Amino acid sequence: MRLELRVYVNGEIRELSGVASLAELITHLELPATRIAVEVNREVVRRNDWSGTMLHEDDRVEIVHFVGGGAG
Amino acid sequence: MSSAVTAVSQNEKLIVAGHVFSSRLIIGTGKYRSYEEMRSAHEASGAEMVTVAVRRVPLDRSSESFLDYLNPSLQILPNTAGCYTAEDAVRTARLAREALQTDLVKLEVIGDQTTLFPDNEQTLEAARVLVKEGFVVLPYFTDDLIMAKKLLDAGCAAIMPLAAPIGSGLGVQNPANLRIMREQLPDATIIVDAGVGTASDAAIAMELGADGVLMNTAIAEAKDPAKMATAMKLAIEAGRLAYLAGRMPKRLYASASSPLAGVIK
């Protein structure tokens, strides 16, 4: 079994150890759990499903939040 | 305050898919010099809905919750600003809904970096997908009547034609097209989005029959954003009242306001 898992988070390669689920990735990144949203391989994963979503090698994870903006 | 103004402010609500707003001004949250300046501008504007953008969180633990700087009573309208394809706009809208638990979305699919003009074709495609998924879609598009009809047929809750390029402050460059849109689509909710530079521009948009105006830069880049926000609030109300009042026809020549008879000789 591999000890490290390579995934792409917001376009950056991350080699992770001790991280199996999406919830663990969020914790590992020390992100606030509220007012963010996550997609894995272009599909939104609802908050309640974070802990049950296992990450796989080369998964592409996008984690977004909100910033000031009007248009463009 | 006169009874006419009171009556208008009480009965004349802006309604977007069941969301009721007393203010016809919607404002952005970008380009302010500080959060404090943004908050005071928001308060002065009287706006009840503000738009925010969706972006990747920084992974260096520098992330702060921008939303904490907004008055919690404001309705948040997430936007898909920065998207150049229908697919990215749809993904962005889905992410926003998941994070904010709102079906509202200001749909933007940009077609060109220099003008930030919308890609109407991609916008329509995204609108169709999002409406099917239960979103309340407010699309930004060019001031084209046929496109407006297609967006409404697709089920958009309101349509948001531009008045001039985003952030240009050029003012309403397309009064004829906006007026035609109003006359041909009397039941549509039309919110002019982008191009307003100062208060008179907002008043003109409303006088042309817009149901509301969305702006960001005109307030954020004013020397005193809170003061400009107040000016915009008043301009929107003035323009709306003038539209409802029905303006006099334009004449090329003078028409005396005083009786012609009885002048001393």
mmCIF file with all atom_site columns, C-alpha atoms in Angstrom, chain A:
data_model
loop_
_atom_site.group_PDB
_atom_site.id
_atom_site.type_symbol
_atom_site.label_atom_id
_atom_site.label_alt_id
_atom_site.label_comp_id
_atom_site.label_asym_id
_atom_site.label_entity_id
_atom_site.label_seq_id
_atom_site.pdbx_PDB_ins_code
_atom_site.Cartn_x
_atom_site.Cartn_y
_atom_site.Cartn_z
_atom_site.occupancy
_atom_site.B_iso_or_equiv
_atom_site.pdbx_formal_charge
_atom_site.auth_seq_id
_atom_site.auth_comp_id
_atom_site.auth_asym_id
_atom_site.auth_atom_id
_atom_site.pdbx_PDB_model_num
ATOM 1  C CA . MET A 1 1  ? 0.000   0.000  0.000   1.00 0.00 ? 1  MET A CA 1
ATOM 2  C CA . ARG A 1 2  ? 1.257   3.455  -0.880  1.00 0.00 ? 2  ARG A CA 1
ATOM 3  C CA . LEU A 1 3  ? 1.966   5.740  1.988   1.00 0.00 ? 3  LEU A CA 1
ATOM 4  C CA . GLU A 1 4  ? 1.585   8.876  -0.063  1.00 0.00 ? 4  GLU A CA 1
ATOM 5  C CA . LEU A 1 5  ? -1.285  9.965  -2.196  1.00 0.00 ? 5  LEU A CA 1
ATOM 6  C CA . ARG A 1 6  ? -0.736  12.434 -5.026  1.00 0.00 ? 6  ARG A CA 1
ATOM 7  C CA . VAL A 1 7  ? -3.659  14.707 -5.798  1.00 0.00 ? 7  VAL A CA 1
ATOM 8  C CA . TYR A 1 8  ? -4.067  18.083 -7.446  1.00 0.00 ? 8  TYR A CA 1
ATOM 9  C CA . VAL A 1 9  ? -5.545  20.729 -5.182  1.00 0.00 ? 9  VAL A CA 1
ATOM 10 C CA . ASN A 1 10 ? -6.488  23.963 -6.942  1.00 0.00 ? 10 ASN A CA 1
ATOM 11 C CA . GLY A 1 11 ? -4.063  23.030 -9.673  1.00 0.00 ? 11 GLY A CA 1
ATOM 12 C CA . GLU A 1 12 ? -1.128  22.346 -7.332  1.00 0.00 ? 12 GLU A CA 1
ATOM 13 C CA . ILE A 1 13 ? 0.357   18.901 -6.881  1.00 0.00 ? 13 ILE A CA 1
ATOM 14 C CA . ARG A 1 14 ? 0.121   17.707 -3.283  1.00 0.00 ? 14 ARG A CA 1
ATOM 15 C CA . GLU A 1 15 ? 1.790   14.575 -1.947  1.00 0.00 ? 15 GLU A CA 1
ATOM 16 C CA . LEU A 1 16 ? -0.248  13.633 1.067   1.00 0.00 ? 16 LEU A CA 1
ATOM 17 C CA . SER A 1 17 ? 0.348   11.088 3.787   1.00 0.00 ? 17 SER A CA 1
ATOM 18 C CA . GLY A 1 18 ? -2.249  10.108 6.323   1.00 0.00 ? 18 GLY A CA 1
ATOM 19 C CA . VAL A 1 19 ? -5.020  11.579 4.199   1.00 0.00 ? 19 VAL A CA 1
ATOM 20 C CA . ALA A 1 20 ? -7.618  9.254  2.764   1.00 0.00 ? 20 ALA A CA 1
ATOM 21 C CA . SER A 1 21 ? -10.881 11.168 2.612   1.00 0.00 ? 21 SER A CA 1
ATOM 22 C CA . LEU A 1 22 ? -11.875 14.582 1.368   1.00 0.00 ? 22 LEU A CA 1
ATOM 23 C CA . ALA A 1 23 ? -12.744 15.627 4.928   1.00 0.00 ? 23 ALA A CA 1
ATOM 24 C CA . GLU A 1 24 ? -9.207  14.717 5.994   1.00 0.00 ? 24 GLU A CA 1
ATOM 25 C CA . LEU A 1 25 ? -7.784  16.793 3.155   1.00 0.00 ? 25 LEU A CA 1
ATOM 26 C CA . ILE A 1 26 ? -9.776  19.855 4.261   1.00 0.00 ? 26 ILE A CA 1
ATOM 27 C CA . THR A 1 27 ? -8.516  19.357 7.821   1.00 0.00 ? 27 THR A CA 1
ATOM 28 C CA . HIS A 1 28 ? -4.965  18.797 6.594   1.00 0.00 ? 28 HIS A CA 1
ATOM 29 C CA . LEU A 1 29 ? -5.081  22.082 4.659   1.00 0.00 ? 29 LEU A CA 1
ATOM 30 C CA . GLU A 1 30 ? -6.395  23.858 7.762   1.00 0.00 ? 30 GLU A CA 1
ATOM 31 C CA . LEU A 1 31 ? -9.256  25.362 5.821   1.00 0.00 ? 31 LEU A CA 1
ATOM 32 C CA . PRO A 1 32 ? -12.387 26.649 7.491   1.00 0.00 ? 32 PRO A CA 1
ATOM 33 C CA . ALA A 1 33 ? -15.186 24.149 6.974   1.00 0.00 ? 33 ALA A CA 1
ATOM 34 C CA . THR A 1 34 ? -17.821 26.777 6.346   1.00 0.00 ? 34 THR A CA 1
ATOM 35 C CA . ARG A 1 35 ? -18.463 28.950 3.306   1.00 0.00 ? 35 ARG A CA 1
ATOM 36 C CA . ILE A 1 36 ? -16.250 26.914 1.063   1.00 0.00 ? 36 ILE A CA 1
ATOM 37 C CA . ALA A 1 37 ? -17.287 24.438 -1.594  1.00 0.00 ? 37 ALA A CA 1
ATOM 38 C CA . VAL A 1 38 ? -15.415 21.524 -3.055  1.00 0.00 ? 38 VAL A CA 1
ATOM 39 C CA . GLU A 1 39 ? -15.444 19.596 -6.276  1.00 0.00 ? 39 GLU A CA 1
ATOM 40 C CA . VAL A 1 40 ? -13.555 16.436 -7.093  1.00 0.00 ? 40 VAL A CA 1
ATOM 41 C CA . ASN A 1 41 ? -12.946 15.716 -10.758 1.00 0.00 ? 41 ASN A CA 1
ATOM 42 C CA . ARG A 1 42 ? -15.401 18.463 -11.741 1.00 0.00 ? 42 ARG A CA 1
ATOM 43 C CA . GLU A 1 43 ? -18.283 17.217 -9.603  1.00 0.00 ? 43 GLU A CA 1
ATOM 44 C CA . VAL A 1 44 ? -19.413 19.098 -6.501  1.00 0.00 ? 44 VAL A CA 1
ATOM 45 C CA . VAL A 1 45 ? -19.140 17.040 -3.345  1.00 0.00 ? 45 VAL A CA 1
ATOM 46 C CA . ARG A 1 46 ? -21.661 18.115 -0.744  1.00 0.00 ? 46 ARG A CA 1
ATOM 47 C CA . ARG A 1 47 ? -20.408 18.875 2.722   1.00 0.00 ? 47 ARG A CA 1
ATOM 48 C CA . ASN A 1 48 ? -22.148 15.869 4.230   1.00 0.00 ? 48 ASN A CA 1
ATOM 49 C CA . ASP A 1 49 ? -20.313 13.609 1.821   1.00 0.00 ? 49 ASP A CA 1
ATOM 50 C CA . TRP A 1 50 ? -16.813 14.909 2.517   1.00 0.00 ? 50 TRP A CA 1
ATOM 51 C CA . SER A 1 51 ? -15.935 12.240 5.070   1.00 0.00 ? 51 SER A CA 1
ATOM 52 C CA . GLY A 1 52 ? -17.319 9.446  2.932   1.00 0.00 ? 52 GLY A CA 1
ATOM 53 C CA . THR A 1 53 ? -15.493 10.575 -0.202  1.00 0.00 ? 53 THR A CA 1
ATOM 54 C CA . MET A 1 54 ? -12.195 8.719  -0.566  1.00 0.00 ? 54 MET A CA 1
ATOM 55 C CA . LEU A 1 55 ? -9.490  10.366 -2.618  1.00 0.00 ? 55 LEU A CA 1
ATOM 56 C CA . HIS A 1 56 ? -7.689  8.515  -5.371  1.00 0.00 ? 56 HIS A CA 1
ATOM 57 C CA . GLU A 1 57 ? -4.347  8.987  -7.065  1.00 0.00 ? 57 GLU A CA 1
ATOM 58 C CA . ASP A 1 58 ? -4.374  12.003 -9.428  1.00 0.00 ? 58 ASP A CA 1
ATOM 59 C CA . ASP A 1 59 ? -7.791  13.223 -8.331  1.00 0.00 ? 59 ASP A CA 1
ATOM 60 C CA . ARG A 1 60 ? -8.346  16.851 -9.150  1.00 0.00 ? 60 ARG A CA 1
ATOM 61 C CA . VAL A 1 61 ? -9.773  18.753 -6.227  1.00 0.00 ? 61 VAL A CA 1
ATOM 62 C CA . GLU A 1 62 ? -11.003 22.341 -6.463  1.00 0.00 ? 62 GLU A CA 1
ATOM 63 C CA . ILE A 1 63 ? -11.752 24.212 -3.258  1.00 0.00 ? 63 ILE A CA 1
ATOM 64 C CA . VAL A 1 64 ? -13.351 27.632 -3.588  1.00 0.00 ? 64 VAL A CA 1
ATOM 65 C CA . HIS A 1 65 ? -14.497 30.458 -1.392  1.00 0.00 ? 65 HIS A CA 1
ATOM 66 C CA . PHE A 1 66 ? -15.899 33.933 -1.994  1.00 0.00 ? 66 PHE A CA 1
ATOM 67 C CA . VAL A 1 67 ? -14.060 37.135 -2.733  1.00 0.00 ? 67 VAL A CA 1
ATOM 68 C CA . GLY A 1 68 ? -15.068 40.701 -3.472  1.00 0.00 ? 68 GLY A CA 1
ATOM 69 C CA . GLY A 1 69 ? -16.169 41.185 -7.033  1.00 0.00 ? 69 GLY A CA 1
ATOM 70 C CA . GLY A 1 70 ? -18.757 42.741 -9.241  1.00 0.00 ? 70 GLY A CA 1
ATOM 71 C CA . ALA A 1 71 ? -18.253 41.555 -12.757 1.00 0.00 ? 71 ALA A CA 1
ATOM 72 C CA . GLY A 1 72 ? -15.635 40.393 -15.201 1.00 0.00 ? 72 GLY A CA 1
#
